[in-house]
Short mmCIF file of C-alpha atoms and ligand atoms in Angstrom, two decimals:
data_model
loop_
_atom_site.label_atom_id
_atom_site.label_comp_id
_atom_site.label_asym_id
_atom_site.label_seq_id
_atom_site.Cartn_x
_atom_site.Cartn_y
_atom_site.Cartn_z
CA UNK A 1 13.12 -35.45 27.92
CA UNK A 2 13.59 -36.32 24.62
CA UNK A 3 16.36 -35.58 22.45
CA UNK A 4 15.99 -32.50 20.27
CA UNK A 5 17.65 -29.94 17.88
CA UNK A 6 17.41 -26.15 18.31
CA UNK A 7 17.69 -23.44 15.85
CA UNK A 8 16.71 -19.79 16.06
CA UNK A 9 16.12 -17.78 12.89
CA UNK A 10 17.20 -14.36 12.66
CA UNK A 11 15.03 -11.22 14.10
CA UNK A 12 15.46 -8.02 15.13
CA UNK A 13 11.99 -7.15 17.20
CA UNK A 14 10.80 -3.77 18.25
CA UNK A 15 7.37 -4.15 20.08
CA UNK A 16 4.84 -1.57 21.59
CA UNK A 17 2.83 0.95 21.10
CA UNK A 18 3.69 4.05 18.87
CA UNK A 19 6.51 2.50 17.90
CA UNK A 20 5.85 2.74 13.86
CA UNK A 21 7.74 6.33 15.14
CA UNK A 22 10.84 4.34 14.81
CA UNK A 23 10.34 3.24 11.40
CA UNK A 24 13.00 6.13 10.13
CA UNK A 25 15.60 5.06 12.88
CA UNK A 26 15.27 1.58 12.08
CA UNK A 27 15.95 2.65 8.04
CA UNK A 28 18.55 4.67 8.70
CA UNK A 29 20.28 1.50 10.59
CA UNK A 30 19.69 -0.82 8.10
CA UNK A 31 20.91 1.92 5.52
CA UNK A 32 17.71 2.51 3.29
CA UNK A 33 16.99 6.21 2.65
CA UNK A 34 14.62 5.39 -0.50
CA UNK A 35 12.50 2.57 0.50
CA UNK A 36 9.59 1.22 -1.47
CA UNK A 37 6.82 0.49 1.00
CA UNK A 38 3.93 -2.17 0.42
CA UNK A 39 0.30 -2.51 1.06
CA UNK A 40 -2.80 -3.91 0.09
CA UNK A 41 -5.27 -1.86 -1.63
CA UNK A 42 -7.50 -1.80 1.22
CA UNK A 43 -4.76 -0.15 3.44
CA UNK A 44 -3.17 2.02 0.90
CA UNK A 45 -4.32 4.97 1.94
CA UNK A 46 -3.05 4.42 6.06
CA UNK A 47 0.40 3.17 4.66
CA UNK A 48 0.42 6.04 2.08
CA UNK A 49 0.27 8.47 5.39
CA UNK A 50 2.81 6.48 6.96
CA UNK A 51 5.13 6.46 4.40
CA UNK A 52 4.51 10.36 3.87
CA UNK A 53 5.36 11.27 7.19
CA UNK A 54 8.99 9.39 6.49
CA UNK A 55 9.79 10.77 3.30
CA UNK A 56 7.57 13.42 2.08
CA UNK A 57 5.46 13.15 -0.57
CA UNK A 58 8.01 11.73 -2.84
CA UNK A 59 7.90 8.20 -1.13
CA UNK A 60 7.38 5.10 -3.27
CA UNK A 61 4.54 3.20 -2.71
CA UNK A 62 3.19 -0.30 -4.47
CA UNK A 63 -0.24 -0.48 -3.18
CA UNK A 64 -0.99 -4.44 -4.98
CA UNK A 65 -0.25 -7.01 -2.50
CA UNK A 66 -2.66 -9.64 -2.93
CA UNK A 67 -3.26 -13.19 -1.15
CA UNK A 68 -1.19 -16.04 -1.91
CA UNK A 69 1.76 -13.73 -3.68
CA UNK A 70 0.28 -14.36 -7.32
CA UNK A 71 4.05 -13.92 -9.28
CA UNK A 72 2.41 -11.89 -11.93
CA UNK A 73 2.01 -8.93 -8.93
CA UNK A 74 5.93 -9.62 -7.33
CA UNK A 75 6.72 -8.97 -11.23
CA UNK A 76 4.87 -5.64 -11.31
CA UNK A 77 6.33 -4.85 -8.12
CA UNK A 78 10.15 -5.73 -8.71
CA UNK A 79 10.21 -3.52 -12.01
CA UNK A 80 8.72 -0.57 -10.37
CA UNK A 81 11.55 -1.29 -7.72
CA UNK A 82 14.86 -1.86 -9.99
CA UNK A 83 13.23 1.69 -12.54
CA UNK A 84 13.09 3.60 -8.87
CA UNK A 85 16.61 2.94 -7.46
CA UNK A 86 14.63 2.22 -4.16
CA UNK A 87 17.28 0.80 -1.75
CA UNK A 88 15.15 -0.56 0.65
CA UNK A 89 11.51 -2.04 1.63
CA UNK A 90 9.16 -1.67 3.84
CA UNK A 91 6.21 -4.03 4.14
CA UNK A 92 2.81 -2.77 6.19
CA UNK A 93 0.14 -5.25 6.48
CA UNK A 94 -0.90 -8.98 7.15
CA UNK A 95 1.00 -11.93 5.50
CA UNK A 96 -0.55 -11.18 1.84
CA UNK A 97 1.51 -7.73 1.89
CA UNK A 98 4.85 -9.39 3.74
CA UNK A 99 4.59 -12.62 1.40
CA UNK A 100 5.18 -9.67 -1.27
CA UNK A 101 7.91 -7.91 0.61
CA UNK A 102 9.53 -11.59 0.90
CA UNK A 103 9.30 -12.64 -2.91
CA UNK A 104 11.00 -8.74 -3.44
CA UNK A 105 13.63 -9.07 -0.87
CA UNK A 106 14.91 -12.52 -2.44
CA UNK A 107 14.87 -10.94 -5.64
CA UNK A 108 16.70 -8.10 -5.20
CA UNK A 109 18.38 -8.76 -2.25
CA UNK A 110 17.67 -5.64 -0.74
CA UNK A 111 17.14 -5.25 3.08
CA UNK A 112 13.23 -5.57 4.58
CA UNK A 113 11.54 -3.89 7.30
CA UNK A 114 8.43 -5.18 7.96
CA UNK A 115 5.70 -3.56 10.30
CA UNK A 116 2.80 -6.94 10.85
CA UNK A 117 -1.02 -5.78 11.37
CA UNK A 118 -2.64 -8.89 11.44
CA UNK A 119 -1.43 -12.06 13.86
CA UNK A 120 -1.16 -14.44 10.68
CA UNK A 121 3.20 -14.47 11.93
CA UNK A 122 4.80 -14.67 8.23
CA UNK A 123 7.29 -12.04 9.29
CA UNK A 124 8.96 -14.36 11.68
CA UNK A 125 9.51 -17.20 9.05
CA UNK A 126 11.83 -18.41 6.59
CA UNK A 127 9.02 -19.50 4.59
CA UNK A 128 7.43 -17.79 1.38
CA UNK A 129 4.33 -19.15 -0.54
CA UNK A 130 3.93 -17.81 -4.33
CA UNK A 131 1.22 -18.59 -6.61
CA UNK A 132 1.58 -19.14 -10.35
CA UNK A 133 -0.44 -20.35 -12.92
CA UNK A 134 -2.74 -21.44 -10.31
CA UNK A 135 -0.61 -23.61 -8.51
CA UNK A 136 1.23 -22.83 -5.24
CA UNK A 137 4.79 -22.91 -4.47
CA UNK A 138 6.22 -22.65 -0.85
CA UNK A 139 9.73 -22.30 -0.25
CA UNK A 140 12.31 -22.47 2.66
CA UNK A 141 14.69 -19.89 2.36
CA UNK A 142 16.31 -17.53 5.44
CA UNK A 143 16.87 -14.75 2.76
CA UNK A 144 13.15 -13.75 2.67
CA UNK A 145 13.18 -13.06 6.37
CA UNK A 146 13.08 -9.60 7.67
CA UNK A 147 15.61 -7.43 8.80
CA UNK A 148 13.76 -5.59 11.73
CA UNK A 149 10.22 -6.18 12.33
CA UNK A 150 8.48 -3.19 14.04
CA UNK A 151 5.15 -4.40 16.03
CA UNK A 152 3.11 -1.71 17.29
CA UNK A 153 -0.05 -2.13 18.73
CA UNK A 154 -1.77 0.98 17.58
CA UNK A 155 -1.58 -0.65 13.82
CA UNK A 156 -3.64 -3.42 14.86
CA UNK A 157 -6.83 -1.23 16.71
CA UNK A 158 -8.42 -0.80 13.00
CA UNK A 159 -8.01 -4.83 12.35
CA UNK A 160 -12.04 -5.30 12.45
CA UNK A 161 -13.14 -7.94 15.52
CA UNK A 162 -14.01 -10.95 13.73
CA UNK A 163 -10.84 -10.42 11.88
CA UNK A 164 -8.57 -10.29 14.57
CA UNK A 165 -10.63 -13.59 16.33
CA UNK A 166 -9.61 -15.54 12.93
CA UNK A 167 -6.43 -14.36 12.55
CA UNK A 168 -5.62 -15.06 16.23
CA UNK A 169 -6.86 -18.77 16.20
CA UNK A 170 -4.73 -18.99 13.09
CA UNK A 171 -1.90 -18.11 15.38
CA UNK A 172 -2.73 -19.99 18.30
CA UNK A 173 -2.54 -23.23 15.29
CA UNK A 174 0.75 -22.15 15.03
CA UNK A 175 1.65 -22.69 18.52
CA UNK A 176 -0.29 -25.65 19.20
CA UNK A 177 1.70 -27.80 16.20
CA UNK A 178 4.67 -26.67 17.16
CA UNK A 179 4.30 -28.47 20.88
CA UNK A 180 4.17 -31.83 18.83
CA UNK A 181 5.76 -31.38 15.46
CA UNK A 182 8.70 -33.40 14.89
CA UNK A 183 11.06 -30.46 15.38
CA UNK A 184 9.59 -29.42 18.95
CA UNK A 185 12.04 -28.46 21.34
CA UNK A 186 11.88 -26.88 24.64
CA UNK A 187 12.62 -23.28 23.91
CA UNK A 188 10.16 -22.91 21.51
CA UNK A 189 7.58 -25.13 23.24
CA UNK A 190 7.87 -22.31 25.88
CA UNK A 191 6.92 -19.57 23.21
CA UNK A 192 4.47 -21.74 22.53
CA UNK A 193 2.70 -22.13 26.02
CA UNK A 194 3.13 -18.67 26.33
CA UNK A 195 1.45 -17.67 23.36
CA UNK A 196 -1.44 -19.58 23.42
CA UNK A 197 -2.33 -18.80 27.12
CA UNK A 198 -2.09 -15.24 26.09
CA UNK A 199 -4.22 -15.17 22.91
CA UNK A 200 -6.48 -17.67 24.22
CA UNK A 201 -7.68 -14.84 26.92
CA UNK A 202 -7.37 -12.14 24.60
CA UNK A 203 -9.61 -13.00 21.79
CA UNK A 204 -12.56 -13.36 23.63
CA UNK A 205 -11.96 -9.43 25.01
CA UNK A 206 -11.70 -8.43 21.83
CA UNK A 207 -14.89 -9.92 20.55
CA UNK A 208 -16.59 -8.41 23.78
CA UNK A 209 -14.67 -4.74 22.97
CA UNK A 210 -12.82 -4.05 19.61
CA UNK A 211 -11.09 -1.06 21.47
CA UNK A 212 -9.70 -2.87 24.36
CA UNK A 213 -6.02 -1.97 23.65
CA UNK A 214 -4.45 -4.06 26.71
CA UNK A 215 -5.65 -7.40 24.79
CA UNK A 216 -5.27 -5.91 21.25
CA UNK A 217 -1.24 -6.01 22.99
CA UNK A 218 -1.52 -9.16 23.97
CA UNK A 219 -2.90 -11.05 21.03
CA UNK A 220 0.07 -9.16 19.04
CA UNK A 221 2.11 -10.33 21.58
CA UNK A 222 0.90 -14.25 21.38
CA UNK A 223 1.14 -13.47 17.61
CA UNK A 224 4.49 -12.58 17.53
CA UNK A 225 5.53 -15.67 19.56
CA UNK A 226 3.28 -18.14 17.45
CA UNK A 227 5.44 -17.07 14.31
CA UNK A 228 8.63 -17.56 16.04
CA UNK A 229 7.27 -21.30 16.66
CA UNK A 230 6.17 -21.80 13.21
CA UNK A 231 9.77 -20.70 11.57
CA UNK A 232 11.29 -23.06 14.07
CA UNK A 233 9.34 -26.11 14.81
CA UNK A 234 7.21 -26.65 11.89
CA UNK A 235 3.59 -28.35 11.46
CA UNK A 236 1.48 -31.45 11.55
CA UNK A 237 -1.57 -32.76 10.79
CA UNK A 238 -3.85 -29.52 11.31
CA UNK A 239 -1.65 -27.74 9.02
CA UNK A 240 -1.80 -30.21 5.99
CA UNK A 241 -5.28 -30.79 6.41
CA UNK A 242 -6.14 -26.97 6.30
CA UNK A 243 -3.67 -26.95 3.08
CA UNK A 244 -5.51 -29.73 1.72
CA UNK A 245 -8.84 -27.98 1.97
CA UNK A 246 -7.96 -24.56 1.09
CA UNK A 247 -6.25 -25.72 -1.96
CA UNK A 248 -9.19 -28.61 -3.00
CA UNK A 249 -12.22 -25.96 -2.28
CA UNK A 250 -10.63 -22.44 -2.42
CA UNK A 251 -11.16 -22.04 1.49
CA UNK A 252 -10.58 -18.84 3.60
CA UNK A 253 -7.32 -19.52 5.27
CA UNK A 254 -8.19 -18.19 8.97
CA UNK A 255 -11.62 -19.31 9.17
CA UNK A 256 -10.28 -23.13 8.09
CA UNK A 257 -7.89 -23.29 10.92
CA UNK A 258 -9.77 -21.75 13.36
CA UNK A 259 -12.51 -24.52 12.17
CA UNK A 260 -10.02 -27.65 11.67
CA UNK A 261 -7.80 -27.20 14.95
CA UNK A 262 -10.04 -28.56 17.65
CA UNK A 263 -10.71 -31.47 15.60
CA UNK A 264 -7.21 -32.00 14.37
CA UNK A 265 -5.77 -31.59 18.23
CA UNK A 266 -8.60 -34.30 19.38
CA UNK A 267 -7.60 -36.34 17.23
CA UNK A 268 -4.02 -36.45 17.95
CA UNK A 269 -4.40 -36.12 21.63
CA UNK A 270 -4.41 -39.79 22.53
CA UNK A 271 -0.57 -39.59 21.05
CA UNK A 272 0.45 -36.38 22.79
CA UNK A 273 -0.61 -36.99 26.71
CA UNK A 274 2.38 -34.68 27.81
CA UNK A 275 1.26 -31.62 25.35
CA UNK A 276 -1.80 -32.09 26.46
CA UNK A 277 -0.76 -31.61 29.98
CA UNK A 278 0.32 -28.19 28.74
CA UNK A 279 -2.42 -27.34 26.73
CA UNK A 280 -4.57 -28.05 30.27
CA UNK A 281 -2.22 -25.06 31.91
CA UNK A 282 -2.42 -22.65 29.22
CA UNK A 283 -6.04 -23.23 28.40
CA UNK A 284 -6.99 -23.27 32.04
CA UNK A 285 -9.35 -26.46 31.41
CA UNK A 286 -9.39 -29.96 31.03
CA UNK A 287 -10.70 -30.39 27.87
CA UNK A 288 -8.13 -28.44 25.55
CA UNK A 289 -9.99 -29.45 21.94
CA UNK A 290 -13.41 -28.69 23.39
CA UNK A 291 -12.14 -25.28 24.87
CA UNK A 292 -10.68 -23.88 21.66
CA UNK A 293 -13.80 -24.60 19.74
CA UNK A 294 -15.40 -22.58 22.44
CA UNK A 295 -13.19 -19.90 21.56
CA UNK A 296 -13.37 -19.90 18.36
CA UNK A 297 -17.58 -20.08 19.04
CA UNK A 298 -16.92 -17.04 21.15
CA UNK A 299 -15.18 -14.63 18.43
CA UNK A 300 -18.02 -15.74 16.15
CA UNK A 301 -16.28 -17.68 13.70
CA UNK A 302 -18.17 -19.67 11.34
CA UNK A 303 -19.38 -22.80 12.29
CA UNK A 304 -18.27 -25.79 10.40
CA UNK A 305 -16.28 -26.41 6.73
CA UNK A 306 -19.92 -26.30 5.50
CA UNK A 307 -20.62 -22.82 5.88
CA UNK A 308 -17.60 -21.64 4.53
CA UNK A 309 -17.97 -23.28 1.00
CA UNK A 310 -16.84 -27.12 1.41
CA UNK A 311 -19.17 -29.06 -1.06
CA UNK A 312 -21.05 -31.90 0.63
CA UNK A 313 -20.11 -35.52 0.31
CA UNK A 314 -16.70 -34.43 0.08
CA UNK A 315 -15.39 -35.94 2.97
CA UNK A 316 -14.22 -39.19 1.51
CA UNK A 317 -11.70 -36.91 -0.99
CA UNK A 318 -10.13 -34.93 1.66
CA UNK A 319 -9.51 -38.27 3.52
CA UNK A 320 -8.53 -39.74 0.19
CA UNK A 321 -6.03 -36.53 -0.07
CA UNK A 322 -3.65 -36.57 3.24
CA UNK A 323 -3.50 -40.32 3.02
CA UNK A 324 -2.43 -40.53 -0.34
CA UNK A 325 0.05 -37.80 0.90
CA UNK A 326 1.27 -39.16 4.25
CA UNK A 327 3.37 -36.97 6.19
CA UNK A 328 4.53 -37.21 9.94
CA UNK A 329 2.31 -36.68 12.35
CA UNK A 330 2.06 -37.89 16.27
CA UNK A 331 -0.58 -39.90 15.78
CA UNK A 332 -0.47 -42.15 12.54
CA UNK A 333 -2.94 -41.35 9.50
CA UNK A 334 -5.71 -43.57 10.14
CA UNK A 335 -8.74 -43.75 7.97
CA UNK A 336 -11.21 -44.16 10.14
CA UNK A 337 -10.35 -41.51 12.63
CA UNK A 338 -9.47 -39.02 9.98
CA UNK A 339 -12.83 -39.45 8.44
CA UNK A 340 -14.45 -38.56 12.20
CA UNK A 341 -12.28 -35.66 12.38
CA UNK A 342 -13.03 -34.28 8.55
CA UNK A 343 -16.75 -34.96 9.27
CA UNK A 344 -17.00 -33.27 12.25
CA UNK A 345 -15.28 -30.44 11.43
CA UNK A 346 -17.42 -30.29 8.27
CA UNK A 347 -20.87 -30.43 10.37
CA UNK A 348 -19.10 -27.74 13.19
CA UNK A 349 -19.70 -30.46 15.84
CA UNK A 350 -18.18 -30.16 18.90
CA UNK A 351 -14.48 -32.06 19.41
CA UNK A 352 -14.09 -35.45 20.87
CA UNK A 353 -11.02 -36.37 22.32
CA UNK A 354 -11.61 -39.81 24.21
CA UNK A 355 -10.90 -41.46 21.23
P1 NAD B 401 -4.26 -10.52 4.72
O1 NAD B 401 -2.74 -9.89 5.00
O2 NAD B 401 -4.68 -10.65 3.60
O3 NAD B 401 -5.01 -9.32 5.22
C1 NAD B 401 -6.38 -9.61 5.25
C2 NAD B 401 -7.13 -8.05 4.75
O4 NAD B 401 -7.24 -7.07 5.81
C3 NAD B 401 -6.52 -7.39 3.51
O5 NAD B 401 -7.33 -6.50 3.12
C4 NAD B 401 -5.32 -5.94 4.57
O6 NAD B 401 -4.73 -5.15 3.66
C5 NAD B 401 -6.41 -6.13 5.72
N1 NAD B 401 -5.69 -5.45 6.98
C6 NAD B 401 -4.75 -6.09 7.58
N2 NAD B 401 -4.45 -5.49 8.66
C7 NAD B 401 -5.40 -4.43 9.11
C8 NAD B 401 -5.39 -3.87 9.60
N3 NAD B 401 -4.66 -3.47 10.99
N4 NAD B 401 -6.55 -3.14 9.90
C9 NAD B 401 -7.51 -3.26 8.79
N5 NAD B 401 -7.29 -3.49 7.63
C10 NAD B 401 -6.21 -4.61 7.51
O7 NAD B 401 -4.52 -11.83 5.64
P2 NAD B 401 -3.57 -12.56 6.82
O8 NAD B 401 -4.36 -13.29 7.29
O9 NAD B 401 -2.93 -11.78 7.65
O10 NAD B 401 -2.65 -13.03 5.97
C11 NAD B 401 -2.95 -14.53 5.26
C12 NAD B 401 -2.14 -14.37 4.11
O11 NAD B 401 -0.56 -15.04 4.68
C13 NAD B 401 -2.40 -16.08 3.61
O12 NAD B 401 -1.66 -15.98 2.03
C14 NAD B 401 -1.19 -17.15 4.28
O13 NAD B 401 -0.90 -18.02 3.18
C15 NAD B 401 -0.20 -16.03 4.28
N6 NAD B 401 0.82 -16.39 5.27
C16 NAD B 401 2.05 -17.06 5.25
C17 NAD B 401 3.08 -17.41 6.59
C18 NAD B 401 4.52 -17.94 5.94
O14 NAD B 401 5.04 -18.09 7.26
N7 NAD B 401 4.40 -17.87 5.24
C19 NAD B 401 2.26 -17.80 7.69
C20 NAD B 401 0.82 -16.96 7.87
C21 NAD B 401 -0.15 -16.95 6.51
#
């Protein structure tokens, strides 16, 4: 057994079906009578309905949340927050809306309730990534953690099946890396194995039948656990590569994770025999990297980074960027191995765990 440090993040979680009915009681518990509701433009109508059910027609809604938490949007929301005299924040949506809620909580100190409707897991982490002047800045601050989280399976039913699959693969990636990240510990490893098993079973079922409520519930449960893993145990090669690729070529977040994960795991596999045994059990397979690749296929994920906008003849550039800013990983970063990893991910080829 390795030495470890275990630290848990503050959280108060309500999980189930129809749990949005507890919104009023939770806001009362947090001392908020006049919260500002947050959403993306796409979920504005849905969230306006929930806000009206809570406080009638005079409820406050800011519906301009966007990907990567642009600071000009946060400025605009903060102005409304201060002028309206709102006394709390309710973010209903995916990682983009939750990012705005976190940014506003940090600036205002107001209590924050989050209702996640994807599997991205941001609600469980003290991490906030903001963009200003085209640059992304990531901070790690416990003040961005929500005071309460309501998971309601009903609200995830409208997430299109393809998006659910990709978002779920993003969640699996959090849990896989938490098993071998530097901050890995026995508690988050238990969560990670449970999360991976639950999501791996649920995602193909959702793809086959998007109205499968049981599968949607199992995916949301796995996503919650994966979010805890990301918030406590951190990350390694896979996440860093995805950030590099996303920043360099503006590739879509969940798709990039889905494509890269099997290859990053295959690269690390020789250095993490204990983790591979756990993954064999969780995924019920002899070859976990290949199984993740197959799950990606079963949810209709794009095949290869070339199909989501990575320009040709850039494998070398990505590898150089990874080597130029080295970071902790269970297997040292080696040029030949990384070139094979990124090349395979670019082509959408099956991963190779045997070297
Ligand atoms: P998203 O929040 O951008 O949502 C994608 C789209 O789906 C949006 O239009 C949204 O309104 C819509 N949507 C969400 N739920 C829906 C539902 N149930 N029904 C119908 N439509 C729905 O996507 P995401 O993948 O959840 O979040 C991605 C963002 O979160 C990225 O910016 C990423 O960096 C960030 N993120 C942050 C952390 C963290 O810990 N800070 C963790 C994971 C992701």
